[in-house]
């Protein structure tokens, strides 16, 4: 078994949850616990070898996070003046670390920023990928704060042997255009691909934080948190420091100012799927040692595979996913084959009703249908047997076709020029941004650095 991490986050949280420990086979049975890591997601097997749905309550206990409960939702609405997003209302965004502290900061007028990301593994994203991005856009609109989006093309190259760096970089740029089409504010959003940013001349402070984080992280801690073994390559061991560095405002002086002590006081809120939590448990442990604020985190559930709620929708399995590039006909065919909670016969279905908790089309409606009353009407009708499985699939198909069609229209407006603007290192516009004097001083410092580099190049030529 992988070594246990020495890193502790908050009281009551286990020091690590490894892929091996989560997947440990029970003695004397064929049951298998669920696996939730950044690299593998599965609900596990019961004692009969049957696949189980992901248990999110168990994840909260394992990871030591806090459930988003009704009092917190009420406070969110009171503080922001906005109705909670449907994903919050319905428990799809279900867990957090320090969201209450972010609300405290917001009430006091203290600025913070959002950070989320994507590991580009295909040239088109699927609808499951849009869940955290749509929710992040909602948070950006509600709080009126800057957002940093990290595209980890290098991490995918490190971890997936069959992918070249050229391929993952191409995926990153294509995914960036998909992400922009979600509707982010270009004045408040900076998107970067790791390979471009690290080599582009603006990453000195970012690299500094990577080094500080890397120095304070051991191989045993990485093994314990991620389940890595001696067979993993050294780039995989080093990468968590890079993903963590983005959570600190000091990594981006062109956004948050060139005074490190001032930028270090700017908190970060990270909306992400629950499988990304291991990265930020490491980050939260190290942050106080660097005199940084621990990043707050808000977790979403996974959009289930078309095959059932035992696993998430995956870009590597085209038959399990609805892609943003799918046509209306492709969506109809895929939803038609989705796992149903209907009964074996029409008569039995009418007698005892359908099972919405395992019905994939209903679960998709829970994610994408905005109208709470209509969703409840569908649930009741299905569970009473008044709505059949075909009707449920038709309702789901209609909603997904509308969602993807609207996306395609927005995506068509994302030109190369729009992409370049979002990915250009620049000052974002937000409350609490650096003063005009600070920006001018940072610009002069940047000019001096570039002039020195130019002079050195001239000497060498």
Short mmCIF file of N, CA, C and O in Angstrom, two decimals, residues 331-332 334-341 359 361-362 365 382 387-399:
data_model
loop_
_atom_site.label_atom_id
_atom_site.label_comp_id
_atom_site.label_asym_id
_atom_site.label_seq_id
_atom_site.Cartn_x
_atom_site.Cartn_y
_atom_site.Cartn_z
N UNK A 331 -27.59 13.34 -29.96
CA UNK A 331 -28.08 13.47 -28.59
C UNK A 331 -29.31 12.58 -28.38
O UNK A 331 -29.42 11.86 -27.39
N UNK A 332 -30.22 12.62 -29.35
CA UNK A 332 -31.44 11.80 -29.24
C UNK A 332 -31.10 10.31 -29.16
O UNK A 332 -31.66 9.58 -28.33
N UNK A 334 -28.23 8.90 -28.17
CA UNK A 334 -27.52 8.58 -26.94
C UNK A 334 -28.47 8.55 -25.74
O UNK A 334 -28.40 7.64 -24.90
N UNK A 335 -29.35 9.55 -25.62
CA UNK A 335 -30.30 9.57 -24.51
C UNK A 335 -31.24 8.37 -24.60
O UNK A 335 -31.64 7.79 -23.59
N UNK A 336 -31.59 7.97 -25.83
CA UNK A 336 -32.46 6.81 -26.02
C UNK A 336 -31.87 5.53 -25.46
O UNK A 336 -32.61 4.61 -25.09
N UNK A 337 -30.55 5.46 -25.38
CA UNK A 337 -29.87 4.27 -24.85
C UNK A 337 -29.45 4.43 -23.39
O UNK A 337 -28.84 3.53 -22.82
N UNK A 338 -29.78 5.58 -22.78
CA UNK A 338 -29.35 5.85 -21.40
C UNK A 338 -30.02 4.90 -20.41
O UNK A 338 -31.15 4.41 -20.64
N UNK A 339 -29.34 4.66 -19.31
CA UNK A 339 -29.87 3.78 -18.27
C UNK A 339 -31.16 4.36 -17.70
O UNK A 339 -31.22 5.52 -17.31
N UNK A 340 -32.18 3.53 -17.63
CA UNK A 340 -33.50 3.98 -17.20
C UNK A 340 -33.87 3.42 -15.83
O UNK A 340 -33.47 2.30 -15.48
N UNK A 341 -34.64 4.19 -15.10
CA UNK A 341 -35.18 3.72 -13.82
C UNK A 341 -36.59 3.20 -13.96
O UNK A 341 -37.28 2.98 -12.95
N UNK A 359 -32.51 6.80 -12.45
CA UNK A 359 -32.87 7.10 -13.84
C UNK A 359 -31.96 8.20 -14.38
O UNK A 359 -32.03 9.35 -13.93
N UNK A 361 -31.77 9.84 -17.38
CA UNK A 361 -32.42 11.01 -17.98
C UNK A 361 -33.00 11.97 -16.95
O UNK A 361 -32.89 13.20 -17.10
N UNK A 362 -33.59 11.45 -15.86
CA UNK A 362 -34.09 12.35 -14.83
C UNK A 362 -32.94 13.07 -14.13
O UNK A 362 -33.05 14.26 -13.81
N UNK A 365 -31.95 15.94 -16.19
CA UNK A 365 -32.90 17.04 -16.04
C UNK A 365 -32.64 17.79 -14.74
O UNK A 365 -32.76 19.02 -14.70
N UNK A 382 -43.43 10.56 -12.80
CA UNK A 382 -42.65 9.36 -13.10
C UNK A 382 -42.74 8.34 -11.97
O UNK A 382 -42.93 7.14 -12.20
N UNK A 387 -45.93 8.90 -15.95
CA UNK A 387 -45.00 9.21 -17.04
C UNK A 387 -44.14 7.98 -17.30
O UNK A 387 -43.59 7.39 -16.37
N UNK A 388 -44.04 7.59 -18.55
CA UNK A 388 -43.26 6.41 -18.91
C UNK A 388 -41.81 6.77 -19.22
O UNK A 388 -41.47 7.95 -19.39
N UNK A 389 -40.98 5.74 -19.32
CA UNK A 389 -39.55 5.96 -19.57
C UNK A 389 -39.31 6.70 -20.87
O UNK A 389 -38.42 7.56 -20.96
N UNK A 390 -40.09 6.37 -21.91
CA UNK A 390 -39.93 7.05 -23.19
C UNK A 390 -40.23 8.53 -23.08
O UNK A 390 -39.56 9.36 -23.71
N UNK A 391 -41.23 8.88 -22.26
CA UNK A 391 -41.56 10.29 -22.06
C UNK A 391 -40.43 11.00 -21.30
O UNK A 391 -40.11 12.16 -21.59
N UNK A 392 -39.86 10.31 -20.33
CA UNK A 392 -38.75 10.89 -19.56
C UNK A 392 -37.56 11.15 -20.48
O UNK A 392 -36.93 12.22 -20.43
N UNK A 393 -37.27 10.17 -21.35
CA UNK A 393 -36.15 10.34 -22.27
C UNK A 393 -36.42 11.46 -23.28
O UNK A 393 -35.50 12.20 -23.66
N UNK A 394 -37.67 11.62 -23.69
CA UNK A 394 -38.02 12.70 -24.62
C UNK A 394 -37.82 14.06 -23.95
O UNK A 394 -37.29 15.00 -24.57
N UNK A 395 -38.23 14.18 -22.69
CA UNK A 395 -38.05 15.43 -21.96
C UNK A 395 -36.58 15.76 -21.79
O UNK A 395 -36.15 16.91 -21.96
N UNK A 396 -35.79 14.74 -21.47
CA UNK A 396 -34.34 14.93 -21.30
C UNK A 396 -33.70 15.32 -22.63
O UNK A 396 -32.86 16.24 -22.68
N UNK A 397 -34.08 14.63 -23.70
CA UNK A 397 -33.53 14.93 -25.02
C UNK A 397 -33.80 16.38 -25.41
O UNK A 397 -32.90 17.10 -25.88
N UNK A 398 -35.02 16.82 -25.20
CA UNK A 398 -35.40 18.20 -25.54
C UNK A 398 -34.55 19.20 -24.77
O UNK A 398 -34.07 20.19 -25.34
N UNK A 399 -34.35 18.96 -23.48
CA UNK A 399 -33.58 19.89 -22.65
C UNK A 399 -32.11 19.92 -23.07
O UNK A 399 -31.50 20.99 -23.18
#
